[in-house]
Coordinates of N, CA and C in Angstrom, one line a residue:
M1 N -21.3 -32.0 7.8 CA -21.8 -32.0 9.1 C -22.5 -32.6 9.7
D2 N -22.2 -32.8 10.8 CA -23.2 -34.3 11.7 C -24.5 -34.2 12.1
H3 N -25.7 -34.9 11.6 CA -26.9 -34.9 11.3 C -27.6 -34.8 13.0
Q4 N -26.9 -36.2 13.8 CA -27.1 -36.2 14.8 C -27.4 -34.8 15.6
K5 N -25.3 -34.2 15.8 CA -25.6 -33.1 17.3 C -26.7 -31.8 16.4
E6 N -27.6 -31.9 14.8 CA -27.8 -30.9 14.6 C -29.4 -30.7 14.8
I7 N -30.1 -32.9 15.1 CA -31.4 -33.2 15.1 C -31.3 -32.4 16.3
S8 N -30.4 -33.1 17.2 CA -30.5 -32.2 18.9 C -30.5 -31.1 18.8
V9 N -30.1 -30.6 18.8 CA -30.7 -29.1 18.9 C -31.6 -28.6 18.4
L10 N -31.7 -29.0 17.3 CA -33.9 -28.9 16.5 C -34.7 -29.1 17.9
N11 N -34.2 -30.3 18.2 CA -34.8 -30.6 18.8 C -35.1 -30.2 20.5
D12 N -33.7 -29.2 21.1 CA -34.0 -28.3 22.0 C -35.0 -27.4 21.5
L13 N -34.5 -26.5 20.1 CA -35.8 -26.1 20.2 C -36.7 -26.3 20.2
L14 N -37.7 -27.3 19.2 CA -38.9 -27.4 19.8 C -39.6 -27.9 20.2
H15 N -38.2 -28.4 21.6 CA -38.8 -28.5 24.2 C -39.3 -26.6 24.4
I16 N -38.6 -26.1 23.6 CA -38.7 -24.6 23.6 C -39.8 -23.7 23.4
T17 N -40.2 -23.6 22.2 CA -41.2 -23.7 21.4 C -42.4 -23.8 21.5
N18 N -42.0 -25.2 22.5 CA -43.7 -25.8 22.7 C -43.8 -26.0 24.4
D19 N -42.2 -25.1 24.9 CA -43.4 -24.8 26.3 C -43.5 -23.3 26.6
R20 N -43.5 -22.9 24.7 CA -43.5 -21.2 24.8 C -45.8 -21.8 25.0
I21 N -46.1 -22.7 24.3 CA -47.2 -22.4 23.2 C -47.9 -23.0 24.7
E22 N -47.8 -23.5 25.6 CA -47.6 -24.2 27.0 C -48.3 -22.9 27.1
G23 N -47.2 -22.0 27.4 CA -47.6 -21.6 29.1 C -48.4 -20.1 28.7
F24 N -48.6 -19.2 26.4 CA -49.3 -18.7 26.5 C -50.5 -20.2 26.7
E25 N -51.2 -20.6 26.2 CA -52.1 -21.0 26.5 C -52.6 -21.3 27.9
K26 N -51.6 -20.6 29.2 CA -52.1 -21.0 30.6 C -52.5 -19.4 30.9
V27 N -53.0 -18.7 30.2 CA -52.8 -17.5 30.1 C -54.4 -17.2 31.6
E28 N -54.6 -16.3 32.0 CA -56.0 -16.6 32.5 C -57.2 -15.4 31.8
G29 N -58.7 -15.6 31.4 CA -59.8 -15.3 31.8 C -59.6 -13.5 32.0
K30 N -59.0 -13.5 33.0 CA -59.2 -12.0 34.1 C -58.4 -11.7 33.4
V31 N -56.7 -10.9 32.5 CA -56.1 -11.0 32.4 C -56.9 -10.1 30.7
W32 N -57.2 -10.9 29.8 CA -58.1 -10.2 29.0 C -59.4 -9.4 28.7
E33 N -59.6 -9.6 30.1 CA -60.8 -9.2 30.1 C -60.5 -7.5 31.1
M34 N -59.0 -7.4 31.0 CA -59.0 -5.7 31.9 C -58.1 -5.3 31.0
Y35 N -57.1 -6.4 29.6 CA -56.2 -6.2 28.8 C -57.2 -6.5 27.6
P36 N -57.9 -6.2 27.0 CA -57.5 -7.5 25.5 C -56.9 -6.5 24.3
D37 N -56.7 -6.4 24.5 CA -55.9 -5.4 23.3 C -54.5 -6.8 23.2
V38 N -53.9 -6.9 24.4 CA -52.7 -8.3 25.2 C -53.4 -8.8 24.5
K39 N -55.1 -9.6 24.8 CA -54.9 -11.2 24.0 C -54.6 -11.5 22.7
D40 N -54.6 -10.2 21.7 CA -54.8 -10.3 20.1 C -53.0 -10.3 20.1
E41 N -52.0 -10.0 20.8 CA -50.5 -10.4 20.9 C -50.8 -12.3 20.7
Y42 N -50.9 -12.6 21.7 CA -50.6 -13.3 22.3 C -51.5 -14.5 21.7
D43 N -53.0 -14.4 20.5 CA -53.2 -14.7 20.5 C -52.2 -15.3 18.8
H44 N -52.0 -13.9 18.0 CA -50.6 -14.1 17.1 C -48.6 -14.4 17.6
M45 N -49.0 -15.3 18.9 CA -47.4 -15.5 19.5 C -47.7 -17.1 19.5
I46 N -48.7 -16.9 19.8 CA -49.0 -18.4 20.3 C -49.6 -19.3 18.0
S47 N -50.3 -18.6 17.2 CA -50.1 -19.3 16.5 C -49.0 -19.4 15.7
Q48 N -47.9 -17.8 15.3 CA -46.2 -18.2 15.3 C -46.2 -19.1 16.1
S49 N -46.3 -20.3 17.1 CA -45.4 -21.3 17.9 C -45.8 -22.1 17.4
K50 N -47.1 -22.2 17.1 CA -47.0 -23.1 16.1 C -46.1 -23.6 14.4
I51 N -46.7 -22.2 13.7 CA -46.0 -22.5 13.0 C -44.1 -22.7 12.8
M52 N -43.6 -21.5 14.1 CA -42.5 -22.3 14.0 C -42.1 -23.5 14.5
K53 N -43.0 -24.5 15.5 CA -43.1 -25.7 16.1 C -43.1 -26.3 14.4
N54 N -43.7 -26.1 13.5 CA -44.2 -26.8 11.8 C -43.1 -27.6 11.9
E55 N -42.3 -25.8 12.0 CA -41.4 -26.4 10.5 C -40.0 -26.4 11.4
L56 N -39.9 -26.8 12.5 CA -38.8 -27.2 13.6 C -39.0 -28.9 13.2
I57 N -40.2 -29.3 13.2 CA -39.9 -30.5 12.6 C -39.5 -30.8 11.5
N58 N -40.3 -30.7 10.8 CA -39.5 -30.5 9.6 C -37.9 -30.4 9.4
L59 N -37.5 -30.0 9.6 CA -35.9 -29.9 9.4 C -35.5 -31.0 9.9
I60 N -36.0 -31.7 11.6 CA -36.0 -32.5 12.7 C -36.4 -34.2 11.1
T61 N -37.1 -34.6 10.7 CA -37.4 -34.8 10.0 C -37.2 -35.1 8.4
E62 N -36.4 -34.1 8.0 CA -35.7 -33.9 7.1 C -34.3 -34.4 7.1
K63 N -33.5 -33.6 8.3 CA -32.2 -35.2 8.3 C -33.4 -36.6 9.1
Q64 N -34.4 -37.1 8.2 CA -34.7 -38.7 9.1 C -34.7 -38.6 11.3
G65 N -34.2 -37.0 11.7 CA -34.9 -37.5 12.6 C -36.1 -37.9 13.0
T66 N -36.1 -38.1 14.6 CA -37.3 -38.7 15.0 C -37.9 -36.7 16.2
P67 N -38.9 -36.6 15.7 CA -38.6 -34.3 16.2 C -39.6 -35.0 17.7
E68 N -39.0 -34.6 19.2 CA -39.9 -34.6 20.1 C -40.8 -34.2 20.3
D69 N -41.6 -34.1 20.2 CA -42.4 -33.2 19.6 C -42.8 -33.3 21.6
S70 N -42.0 -32.5 22.6 CA -43.2 -32.5 24.5 C -42.8 -30.9 24.4
T71 N -42.8 -31.2 25.5 CA -42.8 -29.4 26.4 C -40.6 -30.8 27.0
S72 N -40.6 -29.3 27.9 CA -38.6 -30.0 28.6 C -39.4 -29.6 29.9
V73 N -38.3 -31.0 30.5 CA -38.4 -30.5 31.8 C -37.8 -28.8 32.4
A74 N -37.0 -28.5 32.4 CA -37.1 -26.7 32.5 C -38.3 -26.6 32.5
G75 N -39.0 -26.4 31.1 CA -40.8 -25.2 30.9 C -41.2 -25.7 32.0
A76 N -41.2 -27.3 32.1 CA -42.4 -28.3 33.3 C -42.0 -26.9 34.6
V77 N -41.1 -26.9 35.4 CA -40.5 -26.5 36.8 C -41.1 -24.7 36.5
H78 N -40.5 -24.4 35.2 CA -41.8 -23.3 35.5 C -42.6 -23.1 34.9
R79 N -43.2 -23.6 34.3 CA -44.8 -23.9 34.1 C -45.0 -23.7 36.3
T80 N -45.5 -24.5 36.9 CA -45.3 -25.2 37.9 C -44.8 -23.9 38.7
W81 N -43.4 -23.3 38.6 CA -43.6 -21.7 39.4 C -44.4 -20.7 39.0
I82 N -45.0 -20.6 38.7 CA -45.9 -19.5 38.3 C -47.0 -19.5 38.8
D83 N -47.2 -21.0 38.4 CA -49.0 -21.3 39.1 C -48.7 -21.1 40.3
I84 N -47.7 -21.4 41.1 CA -47.1 -20.7 42.3 C -47.2 -20.2 42.3
K85 N -46.4 -18.8 42.0 CA -46.1 -17.8 42.7 C -47.9 -16.9 41.4
N86 N -47.9 -17.4 40.8 CA -49.2 -16.0 40.7 C -50.7 -16.8 42.1
S87 N -50.7 -17.8 42.9 CA -51.1 -17.8 43.3 C -51.5 -16.7 45.0
F88 N -50.6 -16.3 45.0 CA -50.4 -15.8 45.7 C -50.5 -14.6 45.7
T89 N -50.2 -13.6 44.3 CA -50.2 -12.0 43.2 C -50.8 -12.0 42.9
M90 N -52.5 -12.4 43.8 CA -53.7 -12.0 42.6 C -53.7 -10.9 42.3
G91 N -53.9 -10.0 43.0 CA -53.9 -8.7 43.3 C -52.7 -8.2 41.9
N92 N -51.2 -8.7 41.7 CA -50.3 -7.8 40.2 C -50.5 -8.5 39.2
L93 N -51.8 -9.6 38.8 CA -52.2 -10.9 38.1 C -51.5 -11.1 36.4
I94 N -52.1 -9.4 36.1 CA -51.1 -8.9 34.9 C -50.4 -8.6 34.8
E95 N -49.3 -7.9 35.4 CA -48.3 -8.1 35.6 C -46.8 -8.9 36.0
S96 N -47.8 -9.5 36.6 CA -47.1 -11.2 36.9 C -47.0 -11.6 35.1
T97 N -48.1 -11.7 34.8 CA -48.3 -13.0 33.3 C -47.3 -12.1 32.9
L98 N -46.6 -10.5 32.8 CA -46.8 -10.2 31.4 C -44.9 -10.4 31.9
E99 N -44.7 -10.5 33.1 CA -43.2 -10.1 33.6 C -42.6 -11.6 32.9
N100 N -43.8 -12.5 33.2 CA -43.1 -14.6 33.0 C -43.1 -14.6 31.9
V101 N -44.0 -13.3 30.8 CA -43.7 -13.6 29.7 C -42.5 -13.0 28.5
V102 N -42.8 -11.5 29.7 CA -40.9 -11.4 29.0 C -39.4 -12.9 29.4
F103 N -39.9 -12.8 30.7 CA -39.1 -14.0 31.0 C -38.9 -14.9 30.2
G104 N -39.8 -15.2 29.6 CA -39.4 -16.7 28.7 C -39.4 -16.7 27.4
E105 N -39.8 -15.4 26.8 CA -39.3 -15.0 25.0 C -37.5 -14.6 25.8
K106 N -36.7 -14.1 26.5 CA -35.5 -13.7 26.9 C -34.6 -15.4 27.2
A107 N -34.8 -16.3 27.5 CA -35.2 -17.0 27.6 C -34.6 -18.1 26.8
A108 N -36.3 -18.1 25.8 CA -36.4 -18.8 24.3 C -35.0 -17.5 22.9
I109 N -35.1 -16.8 23.2 CA -34.2 -15.5 22.6 C -32.7 -16.1 22.6
E110 N -32.5 -16.6 23.8 CA -30.9 -17.0 24.4 C -30.8 -18.7 24.0
A111 N -31.6 -19.5 24.2 CA -31.3 -20.5 22.8 C -31.4 -20.6 22.2
Y112 N -32.2 -19.5 21.4 CA -32.2 -19.5 19.2 C -30.8 -18.9 19.4
Q113 N -30.4 -18.4 20.3 CA -28.4 -17.6 20.0 C -28.3 -18.3 19.9
N114 N -28.7 -19.3 20.7 CA -26.4 -20.4 21.6 C -26.6 -21.5 19.8
A115 N -28.7 -21.9 19.2 CA -28.0 -23.2 18.7 C -27.8 -22.1 17.3
L116 N -27.4 -21.2 17.0 CA -27.4 -20.2 16.2 C -25.3 -20.8 16.7
D117 N -25.0 -20.3 16.9 CA -23.7 -20.0 17.3 C -23.3 -21.2 17.9
S118 N -24.1 -22.2 18.3 CA -23.3 -23.6 17.9 C -22.4 -24.3 16.7
G119 N -23.0 -23.6 15.9 CA -22.3 -24.2 14.2 C -22.4 -25.6 14.3
D120 N -23.8 -26.3 15.2 CA -24.1 -27.8 14.8 C -25.2 -27.3 13.2
L121 N -25.2 -26.3 13.6 CA -26.5 -26.3 12.0 C -26.3 -25.9 10.9
S122 N -26.7 -26.3 9.5 CA -27.1 -26.5 8.2 C -27.5 -25.4 7.7
G123 N -26.7 -24.7 7.0 CA -28.0 -23.6 5.7 C -29.5 -23.4 6.1
K124 N -30.3 -24.4 5.4 CA -31.6 -24.3 4.9 C -31.6 -24.3 7.2
A125 N -31.3 -24.7 8.3 CA -31.8 -24.8 9.0 C -31.5 -23.7 9.7
V126 N -30.3 -23.4 9.8 CA -29.6 -21.5 9.8 C -30.8 -20.6 9.0
T127 N -31.4 -20.4 8.4 CA -32.0 -19.5 7.5 C -33.4 -19.6 8.8
T128 N -33.7 -20.6 9.0 CA -35.7 -21.1 9.7 C -35.2 -20.5 10.6
V129 N -33.7 -20.6 11.6 CA -33.9 -20.9 13.0 C -33.9 -19.3 12.8
S130 N -32.6 -18.7 12.7 CA -32.2 -17.5 12.6 C -34.0 -16.4 12.6
E131 N -34.7 -17.2 11.7 CA -36.1 -16.5 11.1 C -37.0 -16.4 12.6
Q132 N -37.0 -17.1 13.3 CA -37.9 -17.7 14.3 C -37.3 -16.8 15.7
L133 N -35.8 -16.6 15.3 CA -34.9 -15.8 16.5 C -35.6 -14.2 15.8
R134 N -35.7 -13.5 15.6 CA -36.1 -13.2 14.6 C -37.1 -12.1 15.5
N135 N -38.4 -13.3 15.2 CA -39.2 -13.2 15.4 C -38.9 -13.2 17.1
L136 N -39.0 -14.0 18.2 CA -39.0 -13.9 19.3 C -38.4 -12.6 19.7
K137 N -37.7 -11.9 18.8 CA -37.2 -10.6 19.5 C -38.6 -9.3 19.5
D138 N -38.6 -9.6 18.2 CA -39.5 -8.9 17.9 C -41.1 -9.1 19.0
S139 N -41.5 -10.4 19.2 CA -42.8 -10.4 20.2 C -42.0 -9.5 21.7
Y140 N -40.3 -9.9 21.8 CA -40.0 -9.3 23.9 C -39.2 -8.6 23.6
R141 N -39.6 -7.4 22.8 CA -39.9 -6.0 22.1 C -41.2 -5.5 22.8
K142 N -41.8 -6.4 21.7 CA -43.7 -5.4 21.7 C -44.0 -6.4 23.3
F143 N -42.8 -7.1 24.0 CA -44.3 -7.7 25.6 C -43.5 -6.8 26.8
K144 N -42.5 -6.5 26.5 CA -41.8 -5.6 27.0 C -42.0 -3.8 26.5
K145 N -42.3 -3.5 26.6 CA -42.9 -2.2 26.1 C -44.4 -2.0 26.7
I146 N -45.1 -3.6 26.3 CA -46.5 -3.7 27.5 C -46.6 -3.3 28.8
E147 N -44.5 -4.4 29.2 CA -45.3 -4.5 30.5 C -44.0 -3.3 30.8
E148 N -44.2 -1.5 30.4 CA -43.1 -0.8 31.4 C -44.4 -0.3 31.3
Y149 N -45.4 -0.4 30.0 CA -46.3 1.0 29.8 C -47.4 0.6 31.0
K150 N -47.9 -1.1 31.7 CA -48.8 -1.5 32.6 C -48.3 -0.9 34.5
K151 N -47.3 -1.0 34.4 CA -46.7 -1.3 35.5 C -47.1 1.2 35.7
K152 N -47.0 1.3 34.7 CA -46.7 3.3 35.0 C -48.1 3.1 35.1
E153 N -49.1 2.2 35.3 CA -50.9 3.3 35.4 C -51.3 3.0 36.8

């Protein structure tokens, strides 16, 4: 197995995980004032993302790679777009925030699935990335349900 390809795939997932953390941490306090039940799930997702980040860094260093512990350019562009969008949707901030979470989780799921499908990951990395993908899918389902519920209110 080519460790460079594996390291590259793992670094891509590390960027996505860092994007996820930064995105979650930007959510405005007004959302939590109106829906404190959602805040607990968000806090859990941030904690989970930090664990995922550490697991990816460990996998990269085990392969003698250098972790690229930053966000992605695509993630930065997306967060800027969200900031602009939210400045025009103040009345629907909660719905907009939930839509962005669902969108981000779906994108992360696709990236993780592509990483697994690439064939570039070895046994331990496959196990770790598969578990992280399962967590992302769980998170996606939860926030998709919350988003649908909030739209009905």
